[in-house]
mmCIF file of C-alpha atoms in Angstrom:
data_model
loop_
_atom_site.group_PDB
_atom_site.id
_atom_site.type_symbol
_atom_site.label_atom_id
_atom_site.label_comp_id
_atom_site.label_asym_id
_atom_site.label_seq_id
_atom_site.Cartn_x
_atom_site.Cartn_y
_atom_site.Cartn_z
ATOM 1 C CA PRO A 1 11.770 -6.625 26.436
ATOM 2 C CA LYS A 2 8.728 -5.524 28.422
ATOM 3 C CA ASP A 3 7.470 -3.717 25.643
ATOM 4 C CA ASN A 4 7.471 -3.374 21.695
ATOM 5 C CA PHE A 5 9.372 -1.021 21.457
ATOM 6 C CA SER A 6 12.411 -2.335 23.068
ATOM 7 C CA ALA A 7 11.979 -5.606 21.376
ATOM 8 C CA GLY A 8 12.182 -3.946 18.371
ATOM 9 C CA ALA A 9 15.877 -2.349 19.514
ATOM 10 C CA HIS A 10 16.939 -5.497 20.339
ATOM 11 C CA TYR A 11 16.087 -7.472 17.692
ATOM 12 C CA PHE A 12 17.787 -5.050 15.020
ATOM 13 C CA ASP A 13 20.756 -4.754 17.078
ATOM 14 C CA LEU A 14 20.804 -8.304 17.375
ATOM 15 C CA PHE A 15 20.029 -8.617 13.536
ATOM 16 C CA GLN A 16 23.022 -6.289 12.678
ATOM 17 C CA LYS A 17 25.529 -9.379 14.671
ATOM 18 C CA LEU A 18 24.505 -12.382 12.556
ATOM 19 C CA ARG A 19 24.372 -10.399 9.429
ATOM 20 C CA SER A 20 28.249 -11.029 10.460
ATOM 21 C CA LEU A 21 28.067 -14.464 10.908
ATOM 22 C CA PRO A 22 29.444 -17.223 7.541
ATOM 23 C CA GLY A 23 25.759 -17.753 5.335
ATOM 24 C CA ALA A 24 24.000 -14.860 6.381
ATOM 25 C CA ASP A 25 23.886 -13.605 3.079
ATOM 26 C CA ARG A 26 22.225 -16.755 0.945
ATOM 27 C CA PRO A 27 19.135 -16.405 -0.051
ATOM 28 C CA THR A 28 17.075 -18.299 2.152
ATOM 29 C CA LEU A 29 13.775 -17.918 2.979
ATOM 30 C CA TYR A 30 15.293 -16.503 7.014
ATOM 31 C CA THR A 31 17.094 -14.646 5.662
ATOM 32 C CA VAL A 32 14.248 -12.756 3.180
ATOM 33 C CA GLN A 33 12.608 -12.497 5.764
ATOM 34 C CA SER A 34 14.893 -10.995 8.618
ATOM 35 C CA VAL A 35 16.218 -8.326 6.469
ATOM 36 C CA LEU A 36 12.585 -7.368 5.349
ATOM 37 C CA LEU A 37 11.512 -7.117 9.191
ATOM 38 C CA ALA A 38 14.664 -4.855 9.787
ATOM 39 C CA ALA A 39 13.734 -2.244 6.915
ATOM 40 C CA VAL A 40 10.365 -1.928 8.685
ATOM 41 C CA TYR A 41 12.041 -1.462 11.572
ATOM 42 C CA ALA A 42 14.221 0.795 10.285
ATOM 43 C CA ILE A 43 11.768 3.115 8.315
ATOM 44 C CA GLY A 44 9.718 3.504 11.319
ATOM 45 C CA ARG A 45 11.926 4.964 13.450
ATOM 46 C CA GLY A 46 12.550 6.752 10.945
ATOM 47 C CA ARG A 47 15.598 6.059 9.845
ATOM 48 C CA LEU A 48 14.810 6.120 6.121
ATOM 49 C CA SER A 49 18.395 5.824 3.809
ATOM 50 C CA LYS A 50 18.793 2.596 6.300
ATOM 51 C CA GLY A 51 15.212 1.636 6.396
ATOM 52 C CA LEU A 52 15.116 1.566 2.393
ATOM 53 C CA ALA A 53 18.683 0.291 1.149
ATOM 54 C CA LEU A 54 17.435 -3.017 3.566
ATOM 55 C CA LEU A 55 14.367 -3.341 1.412
ATOM 56 C CA SER A 56 16.092 -3.324 -1.298
ATOM 57 C CA GLU A 57 18.522 -5.722 -0.593
ATOM 58 C CA ALA A 58 15.234 -7.877 0.914
ATOM 59 C CA ILE A 59 13.474 -7.339 -2.147
ATOM 60 C CA THR A 60 16.727 -9.086 -4.387
ATOM 61 C CA LEU A 61 17.460 -12.255 -2.041
ATOM 62 C CA CYS A 62 13.622 -12.957 -2.314
ATOM 63 C CA LEU A 63 14.434 -12.720 -6.432
ATOM 64 C CA ASP A 64 17.570 -14.899 -5.762
ATOM 65 C CA ALA A 65 15.868 -17.210 -3.596
ATOM 66 C CA GLY A 66 12.845 -17.511 -6.613
ATOM 67 C CA LEU A 67 10.223 -16.943 -4.537
ATOM 68 C CA HIS A 68 9.007 -14.808 -7.113
ATOM 69 C CA ARG A 69 8.141 -17.444 -9.222
ATOM 70 C CA SER A 70 5.780 -21.156 -9.211
ATOM 71 C CA VAL A 71 6.370 -24.036 -8.139
ATOM 72 C CA GLU A 72 2.919 -25.763 -7.885
ATOM 73 C CA HIS A 73 4.053 -28.495 -10.426
ATOM 74 C CA TYR A 74 7.707 -28.816 -8.220
ATOM 75 C CA ASP A 75 7.100 -31.603 -5.818
ATOM 76 C CA HIS A 76 10.622 -30.327 -3.562
ATOM 77 C CA PHE A 77 8.230 -27.872 -1.178
ATOM 78 C CA ASP A 78 5.540 -28.869 1.049
ATOM 79 C CA PRO A 79 2.178 -27.462 1.288
ATOM 80 C CA ILE A 80 3.534 -25.029 4.502
ATOM 81 C CA GLU A 81 6.849 -23.972 2.750
ATOM 82 C CA THR A 82 4.367 -23.624 -0.158
ATOM 83 C CA GLU A 83 2.015 -21.285 0.956
ATOM 84 C CA VAL A 84 5.548 -19.233 3.273
ATOM 85 C CA ARG A 85 7.178 -18.266 0.559
ATOM 86 C CA LYS A 86 4.250 -17.449 -1.288
ATOM 87 C CA ARG A 87 2.792 -15.209 1.297
ATOM 88 C CA THR A 88 7.546 -13.481 2.162
ATOM 89 C CA PHE A 89 6.761 -13.013 -1.560
ATOM 90 C CA TRP A 90 4.029 -10.974 -1.469
ATOM 91 C CA ALA A 91 5.010 -9.186 1.692
ATOM 92 C CA VAL A 92 7.685 -8.024 0.015
ATOM 93 C CA TYR A 93 6.311 -7.338 -3.000
ATOM 94 C CA ALA A 94 4.049 -4.744 -0.358
ATOM 95 C CA TRP A 95 6.837 -2.751 0.655
ATOM 96 C CA ASP A 96 8.058 -2.488 -2.757
ATOM 97 C CA LYS A 97 4.720 -0.595 -3.789
ATOM 98 C CA GLN A 98 4.644 1.281 -0.301
ATOM 99 C CA ALA A 99 7.623 2.599 -0.727
ATOM 100 C CA ALA A 100 7.262 3.895 -4.231
ATOM 101 C CA ILE A 101 3.880 5.269 -3.311
ATOM 102 C CA TYR A 102 4.847 6.640 0.143
ATOM 103 C CA PHE A 103 8.485 8.061 -1.246
ATOM 104 C CA GLY A 104 7.736 8.992 -4.863
ATOM 105 C CA ARG A 105 10.657 5.285 -5.451
ATOM 106 C CA PRO A 106 10.719 3.294 -8.645
ATOM 107 C CA PRO A 107 9.524 0.155 -7.924
ATOM 108 C CA MET A 108 12.050 -2.296 -8.328
ATOM 109 C CA ILE A 109 9.311 -5.990 -8.867
ATOM 110 C CA ARG A 110 7.127 -6.148 -11.930
ATOM 111 C CA LEU A 111 4.124 -8.544 -11.823
ATOM 112 C CA ARG A 112 4.534 -8.727 -15.563
ATOM 113 C CA ASP A 113 8.379 -10.749 -14.112
ATOM 114 C CA CYS A 114 6.721 -13.144 -11.890
ATOM 115 C CA ASP A 115 4.147 -15.775 -12.029
ATOM 116 C CA VAL A 116 3.970 -16.718 -8.041
ATOM 117 C CA PRO A 117 0.447 -17.226 -7.195
ATOM 118 C CA GLU A 118 -1.646 -15.810 -4.387
ATOM 119 C CA PRO A 119 -1.372 -17.367 -1.035
ATOM 120 C CA GLU A 120 -4.448 -19.947 -0.278
ATOM 121 C CA LEU A 121 -7.211 -17.953 1.892
ATOM 122 C CA VAL A 122 -6.402 -21.042 4.600
ATOM 123 C CA ASP A 123 -5.116 -19.841 8.560
ATOM 124 C CA ASP A 124 -1.652 -21.542 9.661
ATOM 125 C CA ASP A 125 -4.038 -23.859 11.794
ATOM 126 C CA TYR A 126 -5.375 -25.441 8.415
ATOM 127 C CA ILE A 127 -2.034 -26.167 6.843
ATOM 128 C CA THR A 128 -0.222 -29.304 7.343
ATOM 129 C CA ARG A 129 3.467 -30.335 5.592
ATOM 130 C CA GLU A 130 1.299 -33.357 4.546
ATOM 131 C CA ALA A 131 -1.775 -30.845 2.807
ATOM 132 C CA LEU A 132 -3.468 -27.965 2.180
ATOM 133 C CA GLY A 133 -6.414 -27.530 4.718
ATOM 134 C CA THR A 134 -9.318 -25.789 4.009
ATOM 135 C CA GLN A 135 -11.114 -22.973 5.539
ATOM 136 C CA PRO A 136 -14.320 -24.661 7.718
ATOM 137 C CA ALA A 137 -17.592 -22.450 6.489
ATOM 138 C CA GLY A 138 -18.366 -19.642 8.518
ATOM 139 C CA LYS A 139 -14.385 -18.626 9.899
ATOM 140 C CA PRO A 140 -13.686 -15.390 7.578
ATOM 141 C CA SER A 141 -9.492 -16.077 6.663
ATOM 142 C CA LEU A 142 -7.100 -13.978 8.186
ATOM 143 C CA MET A 143 -5.181 -14.651 5.027
ATOM 144 C CA THR A 144 -8.341 -12.774 2.763
ATOM 145 C CA ALA A 145 -7.635 -9.004 3.969
ATOM 146 C CA PHE A 146 -3.426 -9.698 2.711
ATOM 147 C CA VAL A 147 -4.969 -10.610 -0.553
ATOM 148 C CA SER A 148 -6.588 -7.923 -0.363
ATOM 149 C CA THR A 149 -4.393 -5.820 0.487
ATOM 150 C CA ASN A 150 -2.048 -6.709 -2.304
ATOM 151 C CA ARG A 151 -4.200 -6.442 -5.331
ATOM 152 C CA LEU A 152 -4.665 -3.379 -3.979
ATOM 153 C CA TYR A 153 -1.039 -2.664 -4.526
ATOM 154 C CA VAL A 154 -1.006 -4.484 -7.821
ATOM 155 C CA ILE A 155 -3.518 -1.711 -8.310
ATOM 156 C CA ILE A 156 -1.443 1.004 -7.527
ATOM 157 C CA GLU A 157 1.814 -0.801 -9.197
ATOM 158 C CA GLY A 158 -0.467 0.626 -12.705
ATOM 159 C CA VAL A 159 -1.155 3.830 -11.246
ATOM 160 C CA LEU A 160 2.825 3.573 -10.992
ATOM 161 C CA ASP A 161 3.365 2.961 -14.633
ATOM 162 C CA VAL A 162 1.186 5.516 -15.896
ATOM 163 C CA HIS A 163 2.684 8.392 -18.323
ATOM 164 C CA PRO A 164 4.607 11.063 -16.662
ATOM 165 C CA ILE A 165 2.829 13.827 -16.665
ATOM 166 C CA PRO A 166 5.130 16.102 -20.150
ATOM 167 C CA ARG A 167 6.628 18.701 -18.392
ATOM 168 C CA PRO A 168 6.883 21.974 -20.316
ATOM 169 C CA SER A 169 10.758 21.951 -20.917
ATOM 170 C CA ALA A 170 10.645 18.838 -22.748
ATOM 171 C CA ALA A 171 11.054 18.095 -25.838
ATOM 172 C CA SER A 172 7.677 16.288 -27.330
ATOM 173 C CA THR A 173 10.031 15.167 -29.872
ATOM 174 C CA SER A 174 12.489 13.743 -28.122
ATOM 175 C CA PHE A 175 14.290 10.189 -28.416
ATOM 176 C CA LEU A 176 13.878 9.883 -24.619
ATOM 177 C CA SER A 177 9.804 11.163 -24.823
ATOM 178 C CA ARG A 178 9.598 8.949 -27.724
ATOM 179 C CA ALA A 179 10.801 6.002 -25.776
ATOM 180 C CA THR A 180 8.950 5.997 -23.168
ATOM 181 C CA SER A 181 5.776 6.070 -24.806
ATOM 182 C CA ALA A 182 6.352 2.669 -26.393
ATOM 183 C CA LEU A 183 7.248 1.295 -22.429
ATOM 184 C CA SER A 184 4.456 -1.406 -21.925
ATOM 185 C CA GLY A 185 4.523 -0.438 -18.347
ATOM 186 C CA PHE A 186 2.867 2.680 -20.345
ATOM 187 C CA ARG A 187 0.040 1.637 -22.003
ATOM 188 C CA GLN A 188 -3.170 2.592 -20.701
ATOM 189 C CA SER A 189 -5.335 4.983 -20.987
ATOM 190 C CA LYS A 190 -4.140 8.393 -19.411
ATOM 191 C CA ASP A 191 -7.084 8.713 -17.385
ATOM 192 C CA LEU A 192 -6.605 5.851 -15.606
ATOM 193 C CA LYS A 193 -9.963 4.237 -16.687
ATOM 194 C CA GLU A 194 -8.620 0.879 -16.552
ATOM 195 C CA ALA A 195 -7.445 1.075 -13.373
ATOM 196 C CA GLU A 196 -10.498 2.635 -12.155
ATOM 197 C CA ALA A 197 -12.937 -0.038 -13.102
ATOM 198 C CA LEU A 198 -9.359 -2.166 -11.022
ATOM 199 C CA VAL A 199 -11.342 -0.713 -7.794
ATOM 200 C CA ASP A 200 -14.422 -1.251 -8.120
ATOM 201 C CA GLU A 201 -13.690 -5.411 -8.608
ATOM 202 C CA TRP A 202 -12.070 -5.048 -5.758
ATOM 203 C CA CYS A 203 -15.121 -3.887 -4.016
ATOM 204 C CA ALA A 204 -17.617 -6.265 -5.675
ATOM 205 C CA ALA A 205 -15.481 -8.902 -4.390
ATOM 206 C CA LEU A 206 -14.794 -7.733 -0.811
ATOM 207 C CA PRO A 207 -16.330 -10.348 1.680
ATOM 208 C CA PRO A 208 -19.157 -8.125 3.694
ATOM 209 C CA TYR A 209 -16.550 -9.379 6.991
ATOM 210 C CA TRP A 210 -14.105 -7.163 6.100
ATOM 211 C CA ALA A 211 -15.988 -4.087 4.417
ATOM 212 C CA VAL A 212 -16.583 -1.301 6.560
ATOM 213 C CA THR A 213 -20.266 -1.634 7.292
ATOM 214 C CA ALA A 214 -22.080 -0.722 10.241
ATOM 215 C CA ASP A 215 -21.702 -4.682 11.867
ATOM 216 C CA THR A 216 -17.912 -4.350 10.816
ATOM 217 C CA MET A 217 -17.941 -1.243 13.377
ATOM 218 C CA ALA A 218 -19.367 -2.849 16.185
ATOM 219 C CA SER A 219 -18.037 -5.691 15.894
ATOM 220 C CA ARG A 220 -15.360 -6.756 19.214
ATOM 221 C CA ASP A 221 -12.847 -8.112 17.709
ATOM 222 C CA VAL A 222 -10.036 -4.902 16.875
ATOM 223 C CA ILE A 223 -8.941 -7.349 14.028
ATOM 224 C CA ARG A 224 -12.139 -7.550 11.670
ATOM 225 C CA ILE A 225 -12.281 -3.831 12.405
ATOM 226 C CA THR A 226 -8.687 -2.050 11.981
ATOM 227 C CA GLN A 227 -8.139 -4.506 8.503
ATOM 228 C CA ALA A 228 -11.186 -2.970 7.591
ATOM 229 C CA GLU A 229 -9.785 0.255 7.954
ATOM 230 C CA ARG A 230 -7.371 0.017 6.881
ATOM 231 C CA LEU A 231 -8.586 -1.569 3.491
ATOM 232 C CA HIS A 232 -10.841 1.546 3.259
ATOM 233 C CA CYS A 233 -8.439 3.460 3.804
ATOM 234 C CA LEU A 234 -5.637 1.964 1.216
ATOM 235 C CA GLU A 235 -8.826 1.546 -1.438
ATOM 236 C CA HIS A 236 -9.631 5.616 -1.144
ATOM 237 C CA PHE A 237 -5.516 6.828 -1.094
ATOM 238 C CA VAL A 238 -5.530 3.999 -4.727
ATOM 239 C CA ARG A 239 -8.716 6.100 -5.936
ATOM 240 C CA MET A 240 -7.112 9.944 -4.606
ATOM 241 C CA LEU A 241 -4.486 8.961 -6.523
ATOM 242 C CA ILE A 242 -6.247 8.789 -9.575
ATOM 243 C CA HIS A 243 -8.485 11.403 -9.547
ATOM 244 C CA ARG A 244 -5.088 13.431 -8.282
ATOM 245 C CA TYR A 245 -3.649 12.338 -11.388
ATOM 246 C CA ARG A 246 -6.878 13.521 -13.867
ATOM 247 C CA PHE A 247 -6.703 16.954 -11.911
ATOM 248 C CA SER A 248 -2.447 17.163 -12.751
ATOM 249 C CA LEU A 249 -3.460 16.838 -16.509
ATOM 250 C CA HIS A 250 -6.122 19.272 -15.915
ATOM 251 C CA ILE A 251 -3.572 22.069 -14.417
ATOM 252 C CA ALA A 252 -0.792 21.265 -17.517
ATOM 253 C CA ASN A 253 -3.006 21.404 -20.192
ATOM 254 C CA PRO A 254 -5.159 24.550 -19.085
ATOM 255 C CA GLY A 255 -8.923 23.835 -21.375
ATOM 256 C CA VAL A 256 -8.062 20.623 -22.765
ATOM 257 C CA GLY A 257 -11.200 18.777 -21.579
ATOM 258 C CA GLY A 258 -13.380 21.532 -19.972
ATOM 259 C CA GLU A 259 -13.852 22.388 -16.070
ATOM 260 C CA GLN A 260 -15.866 20.119 -15.942
ATOM 261 C CA GLY A 261 -13.710 17.531 -16.458
ATOM 262 C CA LYS A 262 -11.605 19.615 -13.954
ATOM 263 C CA GLU A 263 -14.211 20.006 -11.686
ATOM 264 C CA ALA A 264 -15.137 15.795 -11.402
ATOM 265 C CA ALA A 265 -10.876 15.071 -11.267
ATOM 266 C CA MET A 266 -11.581 17.731 -7.933
ATOM 267 C CA LYS A 267 -14.152 16.598 -6.461
ATOM 268 C CA GLY A 268 -12.996 13.119 -6.876
ATOM 269 C CA ALA A 269 -9.553 13.292 -5.124
ATOM 270 C CA GLN A 270 -11.353 15.082 -2.475
ATOM 271 C CA ARG A 271 -14.462 12.769 -1.819
ATOM 272 C CA SER A 272 -11.331 10.496 -0.872
ATOM 273 C CA ALA A 273 -8.749 12.147 0.833
ATOM 274 C CA LEU A 274 -12.256 12.690 2.741
ATOM 275 C CA GLN A 275 -12.883 9.753 3.937
ATOM 276 C CA ILE A 276 -9.802 8.414 4.711
ATOM 277 C CA ILE A 277 -9.332 10.926 6.836
ATOM 278 C CA ALA A 278 -12.960 10.182 8.581
ATOM 279 C CA LYS A 279 -12.215 7.042 9.302
ATOM 280 C CA HIS A 280 -8.301 7.775 11.056
ATOM 281 C CA LEU A 281 -10.462 9.787 13.566
ATOM 282 C CA GLU A 282 -12.809 7.219 14.179
ATOM 283 C CA ILE A 283 -10.314 4.513 14.625
ATOM 284 C CA SER A 284 -8.817 7.101 16.676
ATOM 285 C CA SER A 285 -11.730 8.017 18.472
ATOM 286 C CA LEU A 286 -12.374 4.231 19.445
ATOM 287 C CA GLY A 287 -9.405 4.013 20.916
ATOM 288 C CA LEU A 288 -7.699 1.276 17.756
ATOM 289 C CA MET A 289 -4.688 4.110 17.304
ATOM 290 C CA THR A 290 -1.920 2.607 18.917
ATOM 291 C CA TYR A 291 -3.408 -0.862 18.494
ATOM 292 C CA SER A 292 -2.841 -1.050 14.817
ATOM 293 C CA ASP A 293 0.654 0.735 15.217
ATOM 294 C CA GLN A 294 2.085 -2.114 16.553
ATOM 295 C CA LEU A 295 0.407 -4.862 15.613
ATOM 296 C CA PHE A 296 0.320 -3.803 11.923
ATOM 297 C CA ILE A 297 2.743 -1.021 12.108
ATOM 298 C CA ASP A 298 -0.128 1.419 10.226
ATOM 299 C CA GLY A 299 0.771 4.330 11.873
ATOM 300 C CA LEU A 300 3.564 4.574 9.118
ATOM 301 C CA PHE A 301 1.375 4.830 6.691
ATOM 302 C CA VAL A 302 -1.426 6.168 8.657
ATOM 303 C CA ILE A 303 0.878 9.003 8.700
ATOM 304 C CA HIS A 304 1.699 8.805 4.794
ATOM 305 C CA GLN A 305 -2.267 8.812 4.204
ATOM 306 C CA LEU A 306 -2.325 11.765 5.921
ATOM 307 C CA THR A 307 -0.065 13.457 4.315
ATOM 308 C CA GLN A 308 -1.080 13.281 0.884
ATOM 309 C CA ALA A 309 -4.974 13.921 1.786
ATOM 310 C CA GLY A 310 -3.958 17.166 3.218
ATOM 311 C CA ARG A 311 -1.521 17.587 0.226
ATOM 312 C CA THR A 312 -4.517 16.854 -2.193
ATOM 313 C CA LEU A 313 -6.512 19.430 -0.241
ATOM 314 C CA ILE A 314 -4.469 22.664 -0.307
ATOM 315 C CA ALA A 315 -4.155 21.569 -4.274
ATOM 316 C CA ILE A 316 -7.793 21.881 -4.000
ATOM 317 C CA LEU A 317 -7.782 25.111 -1.892
ATOM 318 C CA LEU A 318 -5.104 26.795 -4.185
ATOM 319 C CA GLU A 319 -7.006 25.550 -6.950
ATOM 320 C CA CYS A 320 -10.017 27.110 -6.221
ATOM 321 C CA LYS A 321 -8.550 30.140 -5.029
ATOM 322 C CA SER A 322 -6.530 31.280 -7.970
ATOM 323 C CA ASP A 323 -9.206 29.685 -10.351
ATOM 324 C CA ASP A 324 -13.463 32.199 -11.232
ATOM 325 C CA ASN A 325 -15.031 29.307 -12.853
ATOM 326 C CA ILE A 326 -14.961 26.734 -9.900
ATOM 327 C CA LYS A 327 -17.439 28.762 -7.233
ATOM 328 C CA ASP A 328 -18.350 25.556 -5.844
ATOM 329 C CA HIS A 329 -18.174 27.146 -1.577
ATOM 330 C CA ALA A 330 -18.951 24.245 -0.498
ATOM 331 C CA LEU A 331 -16.037 22.781 -1.944
ATOM 332 C CA MET A 332 -13.962 25.021 0.072
ATOM 333 C CA ALA A 333 -15.512 24.551 2.843
ATOM 334 C CA SER A 334 -15.511 20.819 3.411
ATOM 335 C CA SER A 335 -11.875 20.830 2.546
ATOM 336 C CA LEU A 336 -10.404 23.261 5.039
ATOM 337 C CA GLU A 337 -12.533 21.820 7.306
ATOM 338 C CA ALA A 338 -10.752 18.204 6.723
ATOM 339 C CA LEU A 339 -7.385 19.681 6.436
ATOM 340 C CA LYS A 340 -8.183 20.980 10.116
ATOM 341 C CA ALA A 341 -8.384 17.357 11.539
ATOM 342 C CA CYS A 342 -5.319 15.915 9.060
ATOM 343 C CA VAL A 343 -3.284 18.046 11.005
ATOM 344 C CA SER A 344 -4.688 17.894 13.933
ATOM 345 C CA LEU A 345 -4.477 13.982 13.501
ATOM 346 C CA LEU A 346 0.098 14.507 12.277
ATOM 347 C CA ARG A 347 -0.266 16.059 14.841
ATOM 348 C CA ARG A 348 -0.361 13.490 17.621
ATOM 349 C CA PHE A 349 1.644 11.836 15.541
ATOM 350 C CA SER A 350 4.453 13.943 15.337
ATOM 351 C CA GLY A 351 4.712 13.898 19.944
ATOM 352 C CA ARG A 352 5.110 10.237 19.093
#
């Protein structure tokens, strides 16, 4: 195949044929990686049921292979295999969280069940079977972007684990309600302050090389630009989810927390939504959106981030329209303009 699209189709067809061979379902590194790649391809092609089924299989194989456990104290694995194991697990973990936030599916992997460490911040060139080398000073490792991305997905796990907003029809004294409140995964504060603090800590720790700055955007390194944009948008996607949850609490419990609390949540959600849309527009104007789609499979991420940002802006506009206490016309005007830009970007993807 001479182009990426036909190559993906050929890979998927070959993958389907090889699955009938003896031993094709053994939980090896190669099996986990091949099934994950097939899942990514199927999801990207819009075959969600097939793709998510394959993703579930990849997760099961990943756990069967013990990739979620640390092997630091064993001498069975050489440095290359050790790093590949860690990278494979965190790739599967990231896709598990993406399926949860983009498609509303319960996550299958919980960090509390895993003790595998993060990959080392060392590029492939400096890892051999004999030893794990060191990254040369002044040469940022590509793994930094990968690890930074996964740290945001770890925070997303906490956001997903927040206590569900009570439904009016659910009795607060029911067994299920009381049991849910007692689950360890739902013990963080209702306003997600811990998650927000972790995002702030993540931002402070992000190396300037991978941050969205004037220096980064002026760089000729396409990988640096697109990865910095991806990290920036994912950061604000997490922040948007946090503020949107707070906004939802105010809607579900009118009068609780006051109008100021609701307006602060709305403005926080809008601010992050605007950042997501603006940055994707900038990357598109630079002509890098296609590159990003093919190399990093960001097309799918962009679509769902824009969709969620658009939904957030629509919710804000509807609330501003229905609540006479909200007099911030600038909030409505900026939300409406950003929504138009969001729809325009999504239309570009609809023609692909």
